[in-house]
XYZ file of C-alpha atoms in Angstrom:
655
model
C 45.883 123.314 -13.066
C 48.863 121.623 -14.723
C 49.596 117.910 -14.475
C 52.153 118.335 -11.673
C 49.746 120.361 -9.629
C 47.058 117.794 -10.234
C 49.321 115.011 -9.051
C 50.209 116.956 -5.929
C 46.540 117.662 -5.221
C 45.275 114.181 -5.962
C 47.328 111.512 -4.260
C 45.691 108.630 -6.089
C 48.455 108.161 -8.722
C 50.124 104.784 -9.087
C 53.325 104.770 -6.995
C 56.562 103.517 -8.391
C 58.355 100.632 -6.735
C 60.632 102.911 -4.711
C 57.674 104.772 -3.293
C 55.942 101.499 -2.562
C 58.893 100.049 -0.703
C 59.312 103.224 1.329
C 55.595 103.278 2.182
C 55.685 99.635 3.182
C 58.579 100.099 5.566
C 57.599 103.449 7.037
C 53.810 103.580 7.162
C 52.037 102.215 10.210
C 48.343 102.052 11.131
C 47.566 105.729 11.767
C 45.800 107.069 14.840
C 45.108 110.736 15.518
C 46.831 112.269 18.487
C 46.048 115.931 18.000
C 44.029 117.789 15.419
C 44.117 121.311 14.043
C 42.747 124.087 16.113
C 39.375 125.435 15.040
C 41.200 128.635 14.115
C 43.545 126.934 11.638
C 43.393 128.114 8.045
C 43.330 125.646 5.198
C 46.570 126.957 3.754
C 48.428 126.466 7.014
C 46.721 123.262 8.080
C 49.064 120.960 9.980
C 47.750 117.885 11.774
C 49.047 114.698 13.281
C 47.453 111.314 12.786
C 45.602 109.577 15.563
C 47.944 107.456 17.649
C 48.078 103.793 16.713
C 48.049 100.869 19.124
C 51.708 101.357 19.863
C 51.206 105.077 20.498
C 53.189 106.009 17.379
C 52.187 108.787 15.023
C 53.590 110.766 12.175
C 53.145 114.359 11.093
C 51.172 115.461 8.094
C 52.633 118.211 5.953
C 50.467 121.246 5.288
C 48.532 121.021 2.029
C 50.381 122.751 -0.819
C 49.116 125.975 -2.348
C 47.853 124.035 -5.356
C 44.884 122.875 -3.278
C 43.286 126.205 -4.119
C 41.780 125.572 -7.517
C 38.625 125.901 -9.514
C 36.612 122.926 -8.244
C 34.203 123.294 -11.139
C 36.907 122.003 -13.495
C 36.679 118.608 -11.792
C 33.348 118.492 -9.985
C 30.060 119.209 -11.731
C 27.166 119.947 -9.417
C 24.161 117.677 -9.886
C 21.969 118.625 -6.962
C 21.990 119.454 -3.259
C 21.583 116.343 -1.088
C 21.071 118.116 2.232
C 22.273 120.742 4.620
C 23.402 120.632 8.233
C 24.462 123.080 10.866
C 28.001 123.434 9.511
C 27.756 122.809 5.788
C 25.888 121.760 2.734
C 26.248 118.395 0.999
C 26.072 118.303 -2.767
C 25.983 115.471 -5.263
C 28.737 116.064 -7.804
C 30.150 114.243 -10.821
C 33.910 113.641 -10.633
C 35.191 114.291 -14.155
C 38.647 112.845 -13.414
C 37.452 109.442 -12.199
C 34.029 109.271 -13.781
C 32.028 108.715 -10.612
C 29.562 110.510 -8.394
C 30.865 111.904 -5.116
C 29.383 113.784 -2.198
C 30.919 117.209 -1.703
C 30.501 118.931 1.651
C 30.942 122.686 1.542
C 31.320 124.864 4.634
C 28.618 127.415 5.248
C 30.098 130.883 5.717
C 27.216 131.882 7.976
C 27.200 128.797 10.180
C 28.051 130.773 13.327
C 31.256 132.189 14.768
C 34.098 133.651 12.757
C 34.885 132.368 9.299
C 38.227 130.960 10.447
C 36.610 129.102 13.360
C 33.918 127.667 11.097
C 36.517 126.586 8.562
C 38.666 125.062 11.280
C 35.822 122.970 12.671
C 34.940 121.933 9.140
C 38.474 120.822 8.370
C 38.666 119.079 11.703
C 35.629 116.990 10.762
C 37.249 116.094 7.436
C 40.461 115.043 9.175
C 38.730 112.895 11.780
C 36.461 111.218 9.246
C 39.243 110.744 6.704
C 41.640 109.190 9.189
C 39.090 106.722 10.552
C 39.674 104.124 7.861
C 36.873 101.690 8.564
C 34.241 100.131 6.259
C 31.489 101.812 8.277
C 33.029 105.296 8.091
C 32.485 107.146 4.806
C 35.945 107.619 3.220
C 37.162 111.151 2.423
C 38.668 111.570 -1.060
C 40.179 115.024 -1.035
C 39.997 118.456 0.551
C 40.461 121.904 -0.884
C 39.304 125.468 -1.327
C 37.925 127.093 -4.394
C 39.172 130.523 -5.598
C 35.944 132.087 -4.389
C 36.725 130.958 -0.828
C 34.511 127.876 -0.381
C 36.250 125.197 1.661
C 35.142 121.681 0.776
C 35.964 118.056 1.036
C 34.655 115.188 -1.069
C 33.732 111.751 0.093
C 32.104 108.585 -1.108
C 28.545 108.966 -2.319
C 26.364 106.622 -0.286
C 22.705 105.723 -0.622
C 20.045 103.985 1.375
C 17.948 104.885 4.396
C 18.936 106.330 7.724
C 18.079 104.261 10.759
C 15.723 107.078 11.778
C 13.768 106.731 8.522
C 13.581 102.967 8.934
C 12.319 103.144 12.521
C 9.749 105.773 11.536
C 8.568 103.546 8.683
C 8.268 100.515 10.947
C 6.376 102.576 13.527
C 3.931 103.725 10.851
C 3.496 100.178 9.522
C 5.102 100.697 6.110
C 4.944 97.293 4.443
C 7.959 97.867 2.188
C 10.164 98.924 5.106
C 8.973 95.987 7.225
C 9.766 93.570 4.398
C 13.260 94.939 3.784
C 14.334 95.607 7.360
C 13.571 92.755 9.714
C 14.527 92.881 13.370
C 17.387 90.494 12.701
C 18.741 92.727 9.913
C 18.552 95.811 12.121
C 20.282 94.002 14.979
C 23.073 92.987 12.596
C 23.370 96.634 11.533
C 23.551 97.742 15.176
C 26.291 95.180 15.725
C 28.302 96.727 12.857
C 27.711 100.208 14.252
C 29.099 99.046 17.600
C 32.243 97.768 15.859
C 32.703 101.020 13.954
C 32.378 103.022 17.170
C 34.743 100.599 18.928
C 37.279 101.228 16.148
C 36.919 104.993 16.608
C 37.430 104.569 20.352
C 40.599 102.582 19.692
C 41.841 105.608 17.739
C 40.983 107.972 20.561
C 37.785 109.400 19.032
C 34.415 109.678 20.808
C 31.570 110.459 18.415
C 29.349 112.327 20.948
C 26.346 112.529 18.632
C 25.289 108.959 17.891
C 21.616 108.731 16.953
C 19.486 106.930 14.343
C 19.705 109.894 11.969
C 23.508 109.477 11.880
C 23.444 105.826 10.807
C 22.853 104.945 7.154
C 21.921 101.480 5.887
C 22.759 100.930 2.240
C 20.847 98.860 -0.246
C 23.557 96.191 -0.401
C 24.272 95.606 3.261
C 26.438 98.681 3.866
C 26.276 100.303 7.288
C 27.747 103.771 7.813
C 28.204 105.949 10.891
C 27.851 109.579 9.779
C 28.568 113.098 11.017
C 31.862 113.124 12.903
C 31.792 116.916 13.097
C 31.494 117.113 16.889
C 33.721 114.138 17.686
C 36.027 114.492 20.689
C 39.630 113.408 20.188
C 41.674 112.111 23.077
C 44.327 114.559 24.205
C 42.510 117.508 22.673
C 40.961 120.188 24.864
C 38.826 121.389 21.977
C 35.172 120.697 22.359
C 33.558 121.785 19.150
C 30.118 123.152 19.951
C 27.115 122.492 17.830
C 26.066 125.147 15.389
C 23.129 125.909 17.660
C 24.325 125.474 21.252
C 21.893 123.989 23.752
C 21.211 126.319 26.651
C 19.836 124.772 29.836
C 17.793 127.029 32.048
C 15.460 126.397 34.931
C 15.549 125.324 38.536
C 16.884 122.271 40.269
C 20.069 120.364 39.489
C 19.935 121.403 35.822
C 20.261 125.082 36.646
C 23.233 126.215 34.576
C 23.910 127.957 31.321
C 26.253 126.741 28.701
C 26.741 124.885 25.454
C 26.258 121.119 25.214
C 27.472 118.947 22.378
C 25.009 116.338 21.197
C 21.328 115.841 20.516
C 18.859 116.078 23.409
C 17.193 112.717 23.898
C 20.334 110.806 22.855
C 22.839 112.297 25.282
C 24.276 110.347 28.186
C 23.624 111.637 31.719
C 27.235 112.757 32.140
C 27.018 114.542 28.809
C 23.933 116.434 30.021
C 25.735 117.387 33.231
C 28.641 118.802 31.221
C 31.131 116.219 32.511
C 33.996 114.905 30.349
C 32.893 112.395 27.769
C 34.392 108.920 27.477
C 33.745 105.884 25.267
C 31.013 104.974 27.783
C 29.137 108.063 26.547
C 28.888 106.549 23.076
C 27.913 103.172 24.567
C 24.947 104.881 26.230
C 23.855 106.357 22.892
C 24.212 102.936 21.266
C 21.901 101.533 23.943
C 19.312 104.240 23.166
C 19.509 103.399 19.467
C 19.022 99.707 20.180
C 16.040 100.598 22.380
C 14.490 102.533 19.501
C 15.072 99.672 17.048
C 13.297 97.252 19.387
C 10.487 99.373 20.828
C 10.033 101.604 17.742
C 9.873 104.490 20.186
C 12.408 106.804 21.761
C 13.631 105.988 25.223
C 13.530 109.641 26.296
C 10.581 111.854 25.507
C 9.561 115.417 26.175
C 7.949 118.389 24.479
C 10.856 120.700 25.310
C 14.627 120.492 25.357
C 14.572 120.831 29.144
C 12.188 117.862 29.400
C 14.391 115.740 27.152
C 17.485 116.565 29.163
C 15.693 115.868 32.437
C 14.532 112.487 31.085
C 18.135 111.670 30.162
C 19.022 111.782 33.862
C 16.453 109.059 34.656
C 16.685 105.307 34.319
C 15.796 103.878 30.923
C 13.112 101.198 31.120
C 13.394 97.904 29.269
C 12.103 98.044 25.674
C 9.543 95.337 26.443
C 8.017 97.589 29.130
C 7.112 100.181 26.540
C 3.500 99.908 25.356
C 3.198 97.987 22.127
C 6.710 96.542 22.345
C 5.648 92.945 22.868
C 7.720 89.997 21.761
C 11.110 91.433 22.711
C 13.420 88.698 24.049
C 14.722 89.272 27.589
C 18.319 89.020 26.320
C 17.822 92.189 24.264
C 16.136 93.900 27.215
C 19.234 93.116 29.268
C 21.601 94.492 26.598
C 19.657 97.767 26.427
C 19.481 98.222 30.164
C 23.157 97.529 30.707
C 24.217 99.880 27.884
C 22.013 102.693 29.257
C 22.957 102.380 32.909
C 23.113 105.773 34.627
C 26.557 105.012 36.029
C 29.121 104.775 33.189
C 31.006 102.115 35.156
C 27.986 99.817 35.010
C 27.710 99.969 31.216
C 29.516 97.692 28.794
C 33.251 98.144 29.145
C 33.457 98.978 25.441
C 31.396 99.224 22.288
C 33.034 95.969 21.203
C 31.659 94.254 24.301
C 28.177 95.448 23.331
C 28.799 94.164 19.799
C 29.717 90.773 21.241
C 26.533 90.695 23.337
C 24.385 91.404 20.269
C 26.262 88.799 18.248
C 25.781 86.227 21.004
C 22.045 86.832 20.804
C 22.094 86.668 17.002
C 24.022 83.384 17.136
C 21.229 81.932 19.244
C 18.641 83.443 16.914
C 20.408 81.937 13.915
C 20.232 78.561 15.627
C 16.530 79.158 16.225
C 16.040 80.111 12.577
C 17.864 76.973 11.503
C 15.681 74.899 13.794
C 12.654 76.648 12.347
C 13.771 75.742 8.822
C 14.250 72.124 9.867
C 10.857 72.065 11.603
C 9.171 73.380 8.474
C 10.987 70.808 6.323
C 9.982 67.914 8.601
C 6.435 69.247 8.791
C 6.166 69.440 4.999
C 7.501 65.882 4.700
C 5.017 64.708 7.352
C 2.054 66.286 5.598
C 3.119 64.831 2.255
C 3.467 61.346 3.754
C 0.107 61.612 5.535
C -1.519 62.755 2.298
C -0.143 59.654 0.549
C -1.452 57.539 3.400
C -4.911 59.087 2.995
C -4.923 57.993 -0.648
C -4.873 54.372 0.516
C -3.089 51.503 -1.160
C -0.859 48.718 0.150
C 1.765 51.196 1.420
C -0.720 53.492 3.173
C 0.308 52.454 6.676
C 3.973 52.731 5.808
C 3.372 56.304 4.647
C 1.352 57.029 7.790
C 4.177 55.755 9.997
C 6.666 57.871 8.035
C 4.465 60.943 8.499
C 4.194 60.397 12.238
C 7.980 59.968 12.520
C 8.516 63.237 10.649
C 6.063 64.945 12.996
C 7.995 63.562 15.951
C 11.225 65.031 14.575
C 9.534 68.419 14.098
C 8.229 68.451 17.678
C 11.602 67.316 19.037
C 13.261 70.316 17.346
C 10.630 72.797 18.533
C 8.016 71.502 21.003
C 6.124 74.802 20.716
C 5.771 74.866 16.926
C 2.090 75.525 16.290
C 2.031 73.889 12.861
C 3.443 70.592 14.120
C 1.188 70.536 17.185
C -1.870 71.348 15.098
C -1.090 68.509 12.696
C -0.636 66.129 15.627
C -4.004 67.232 17.037
C -5.662 66.505 13.711
C -4.129 63.024 13.591
C -4.717 62.118 17.231
C -8.157 63.618 17.746
C -9.729 62.945 14.344
C -11.482 59.533 14.166
C -9.615 57.235 11.754
C -11.430 55.873 8.734
C -9.943 52.445 9.318
C -7.762 50.943 11.990
C -4.124 50.315 11.027
C -3.080 46.622 11.078
C -0.725 47.148 14.022
C -3.428 48.878 16.045
C -5.955 46.251 15.015
C -3.612 43.485 16.193
C -3.198 45.236 19.542
C -6.948 45.671 19.864
C -7.413 42.006 18.965
C -5.155 40.997 21.843
C -7.336 43.068 24.194
C -10.463 41.402 22.789
C -9.013 37.936 23.332
C -8.259 38.739 26.970
C -11.801 40.040 27.446
C -13.259 36.951 25.705
C -11.288 34.654 27.984
C -12.692 36.480 31.030
C -16.216 36.297 29.551
C -15.795 32.581 28.943
C -15.188 32.065 32.676
C -18.377 33.974 33.482
C -20.391 31.901 31.011
C -18.937 28.723 32.470
C -20.300 29.848 35.838
C -23.689 30.471 34.216
C -23.763 26.950 32.806
C -22.792 25.539 36.170
C -25.789 27.370 37.643
C -28.039 25.304 35.389
C -26.993 22.217 37.354
C -28.919 23.690 40.275
C -32.086 22.660 38.392
C -31.151 18.963 38.489
C -32.155 18.376 42.135
C -35.406 20.207 41.456
C -36.152 17.961 38.461
C -35.370 14.888 40.517
C -37.682 16.163 43.242
C -40.468 16.782 40.714
C -40.124 13.232 39.480
C -38.194 12.086 36.475
C -40.179 10.574 33.591
C -37.374 10.305 30.999
C -34.050 9.535 32.592
C -32.046 9.356 29.309
C -33.265 12.861 28.352
C -32.311 14.193 31.780
C -28.922 12.514 31.578
C -28.317 14.086 28.147
C -29.229 17.493 29.527
C -26.832 17.092 32.451
C -24.044 15.928 30.154
C -24.556 18.915 27.872
C -24.506 21.349 30.801
C -21.322 19.855 32.220
C -19.684 19.769 28.774
C -20.572 23.394 28.084
C -19.307 24.575 31.483
C -16.083 22.574 31.150
C -15.464 23.761 27.601
C -15.996 27.415 28.498
C -13.642 26.989 31.448
C -11.028 25.567 29.068
C -11.552 28.435 26.603
C -11.162 31.017 29.374
C -7.892 29.517 30.597
C -5.895 31.192 27.787
C -6.519 34.206 25.521
C -5.331 32.168 22.552
C -8.250 29.725 23.093
C -10.740 32.593 22.899
C -10.284 32.899 19.165
C -13.340 32.531 16.897
C -12.606 28.945 15.882
C -12.896 27.821 19.517
C -15.909 30.057 20.136
C -17.848 28.313 17.347
C -17.764 25.054 19.314
C -19.107 26.926 22.334
C -21.951 28.304 20.225
C -22.898 24.816 19.080
C -22.854 23.385 22.602
C -24.858 26.304 23.961
C -27.668 26.123 21.463
C -27.769 22.333 21.546
C -28.273 22.763 25.277
C -30.991 25.361 24.635
C -32.763 23.006 22.234
C -32.470 20.116 24.681
C -33.952 22.263 27.436
C -37.084 22.542 25.305
C -37.771 18.948 26.238
C -38.637 20.141 29.707
C -41.066 22.994 28.987
C -41.462 22.825 25.219
C -40.133 25.269 22.591
C -42.634 28.116 22.995
C -42.772 29.153 26.641
C -39.316 29.395 28.170
C -37.037 28.264 25.360
C -37.176 31.493 23.258
C -36.180 33.553 26.297
C -33.299 31.227 27.067
C -32.128 31.319 23.444
C -32.340 35.120 23.313
C -30.446 35.684 26.560
C -27.769 33.193 25.502
C -27.305 34.907 22.140
C -27.123 38.328 23.774
C -24.562 37.082 26.231
C -22.352 35.762 23.447
C -22.706 38.875 21.325
C -21.721 41.305 24.095
C -19.315 39.250 26.157
C -17.365 37.830 23.245
C -17.530 40.998 21.086
C -18.998 39.074 18.190
C -18.389 40.408 14.712
C -21.070 40.702 12.055
C -20.735 37.145 10.764
C -20.814 35.741 14.271
C -23.876 37.790 15.177
C -25.702 36.426 12.171
C -24.665 32.888 13.074
C -25.938 33.398 16.635
C -29.286 34.605 15.317
C -29.582 31.524 13.087
C -28.661 29.202 15.961
C -31.201 30.879 18.248
C -33.957 30.281 15.714
C -32.771 26.726 15.138
C -32.657 25.984 18.882
C -36.345 26.860 19.138
C -37.810 25.592 15.908
C -35.793 22.447 15.103
C -37.305 20.604 18.107
C -40.687 21.985 17.115
C -40.373 20.699 13.543
C -39.246 17.322 14.831
C -42.322 17.183 17.045
C -44.584 18.184 14.176
C -42.952 15.504 12.058
C -43.622 12.910 14.776
C -39.972 12.205 15.429
C -40.299 13.565 18.973
C -43.337 13.410 21.206
C -45.262 16.684 21.260
C -44.632 19.141 24.055
C -47.913 21.024 23.658
C -51.521 20.215 22.921
C -54.441 22.579 22.463
C -57.657 21.438 24.130
C -60.754 23.616 24.212
C -58.690 26.850 23.919
C -56.210 25.782 26.550
C -52.505 25.091 25.991
C -51.459 21.917 27.718
C -47.726 21.332 28.332
C -46.729 17.681 28.273
C -43.655 16.993 30.396
C -40.983 14.968 28.631
C -38.434 14.700 31.431
C -40.185 15.434 34.716
C -43.670 15.526 36.141
C -45.315 18.877 36.929
C -46.679 18.783 40.455
C -48.337 22.155 41.113
C -46.243 23.455 44.010
C -42.908 22.309 42.724
C -43.754 23.380 39.186
C -44.674 26.848 40.385
C -41.358 27.064 42.239
C -39.415 25.687 39.256
C -40.994 28.114 36.839
C -40.192 30.982 39.201
C -36.568 29.868 39.471
C -36.217 29.478 35.707
C -37.815 32.901 35.116
C -35.451 34.506 37.627
C -32.491 32.839 35.959
C -33.626 34.128 32.583
C -33.843 37.638 33.972
C -30.825 37.787 36.251
C -28.104 35.874 34.446
C -28.356 37.718 31.094
C -28.613 41.022 32.969
C -25.413 40.198 34.827
C -23.558 39.230 31.663
C -24.808 42.179 29.633
C -24.309 44.592 32.542
C -20.724 43.464 33.006
C -20.012 43.950 29.310
C -21.725 47.349 29.285
C -19.699 48.428 32.321
C -16.491 47.494 30.517
C -17.591 49.473 27.470
C -18.466 52.541 29.560
C -15.142 52.344 31.375
C -13.283 52.114 28.061
C -15.268 55.048 26.702
C -14.475 57.188 29.752
C -10.803 56.281 29.545
C -10.641 57.149 25.848
C -12.491 60.423 26.411
C -10.164 61.345 29.287
C -7.128 60.683 27.110
C -8.589 62.743 24.274
C -9.444 65.553 26.690
C -5.901 65.634 28.057
C -4.524 65.697 24.535
C -6.758 68.628 23.698
C -5.270 70.526 26.643
C -1.746 69.831 25.409
C -2.365 70.481 21.736
C -3.700 73.605 20.017
C -7.319 73.713 19.012
C -8.118 72.428 15.562
C -8.698 75.199 13.013
C -12.298 76.239 12.497
C -13.792 74.964 9.265
């Protein structure tokens, strides 16, 4: 072929400025109106471009005779990529450009006459070449070799078909699952919808959309393939498949004829042989989306008749298919609307379906962004809590920071399992030490309880005054000692009443005075019965009352023990030293109690001892019982709160 012939055959030369200006002023977005008849020969091919949005079109001159040339001079065969019903696709090296291209060659024995086969083949090339869209494989050139093979070349594409991807996901292929997430496949379906919408705007209905006719490239490319059976608006030609589908049998499907499409992906009106519309492609898009979500075909059947019969039935939601859990209801709704039996109930256009998928993806992108933020806050929370666990002067500050970060994570996604699990660990795990703020709050509760306990102890001291009339009745022997006892009882009762009047007065420094008064009173009471009979019981019950009612700490408990011992033995030591008169004497194996304040007449003494014994038993039991009841109530309340938290939060991980 000479240079002129080459330039005529290959239109990719650089135009001069005159050509460029003319092209700029005359060329408009092309749209096919009519296409060559299937009987057209390549040498006499004349076609018009698909009508544009304004309904304008321009004629295409027949290809010049120079299109018949030795293709081997430009294209070197590498290998066969695949074969279909109409032709064979070969991988070839383009010697003029230095690139690999895909060459599709018509099969002479593909059915029908040679001219009809060639016409359908050229028709496919024209439709595909004139649909200038990123998701339609561009056609480079078209021609016929001297030995009669009609061909066209197009861009060489690579990747996986959607059918291969779905099959891999169904079989659990790890590599496919890693490369093709649901979100990526939904984005691809959205691009397919736009490509089909573009074809519809040019008056072309694909009629054979299925996962095998969608290719996903390795760099984000999405291609819609095989436009060989596309229906062009205004054309009465309905190119049959290479192997026509014949429907036989009883019922409403009883007919014989040729159907265009793939059983299992055909719309109901397509199965019934009715005219196809853009809604037919929308139905097929819905079936493809179903398969992407459920990893299973919407229509099944062992025979062609069964597949076609299934196509006339309602398509269930993808989430209803066994094993298709976790499908959002929004995607269910998109599938069901796209596959409605009535074309009028489907999406008005493929673009509308694209917009529905994009609306879902926009929400999913927001969810992904929230997920990223939740993970970031959760990582910051765990880091801060780890620093808090290390201790130090800033431990509580780090703990507070960690809890705030957890709160932000939960606010973004209240159902995030990681955040809830971390909260459960913090809330339910017993702390090693109480934070200062919590300790201060607990201290305020203790002071209120101490104030209430002080009132109860004041009442107990006042009860001691009930013994004064009994002592007077028994007969007083040492009035100054009795007066001192009465003064101590009144002072202790009054002081405890004063302490209980305000939580601030229930602090330890005020309680120490109460301890001193109490055990001075206990020691003084030994002057009535001596230090060994009743006094130890009184000292023990008093100490127990202080320990439980006032929530004494370790130092205070030790001080109370020392005071109890002192209240009993200091008077005893003073008696042994002769400072005080003895309370006991031992005569012939008998212990004799010498009264220091009152006489011991038998009847009254028996009654007095009974009253004192009852007081020793009842009053401490009341004080200790009240404190124990408060502790049990607090324990139940804390357990109930922890139990409710366990219902709200996920279970802690097993160790």
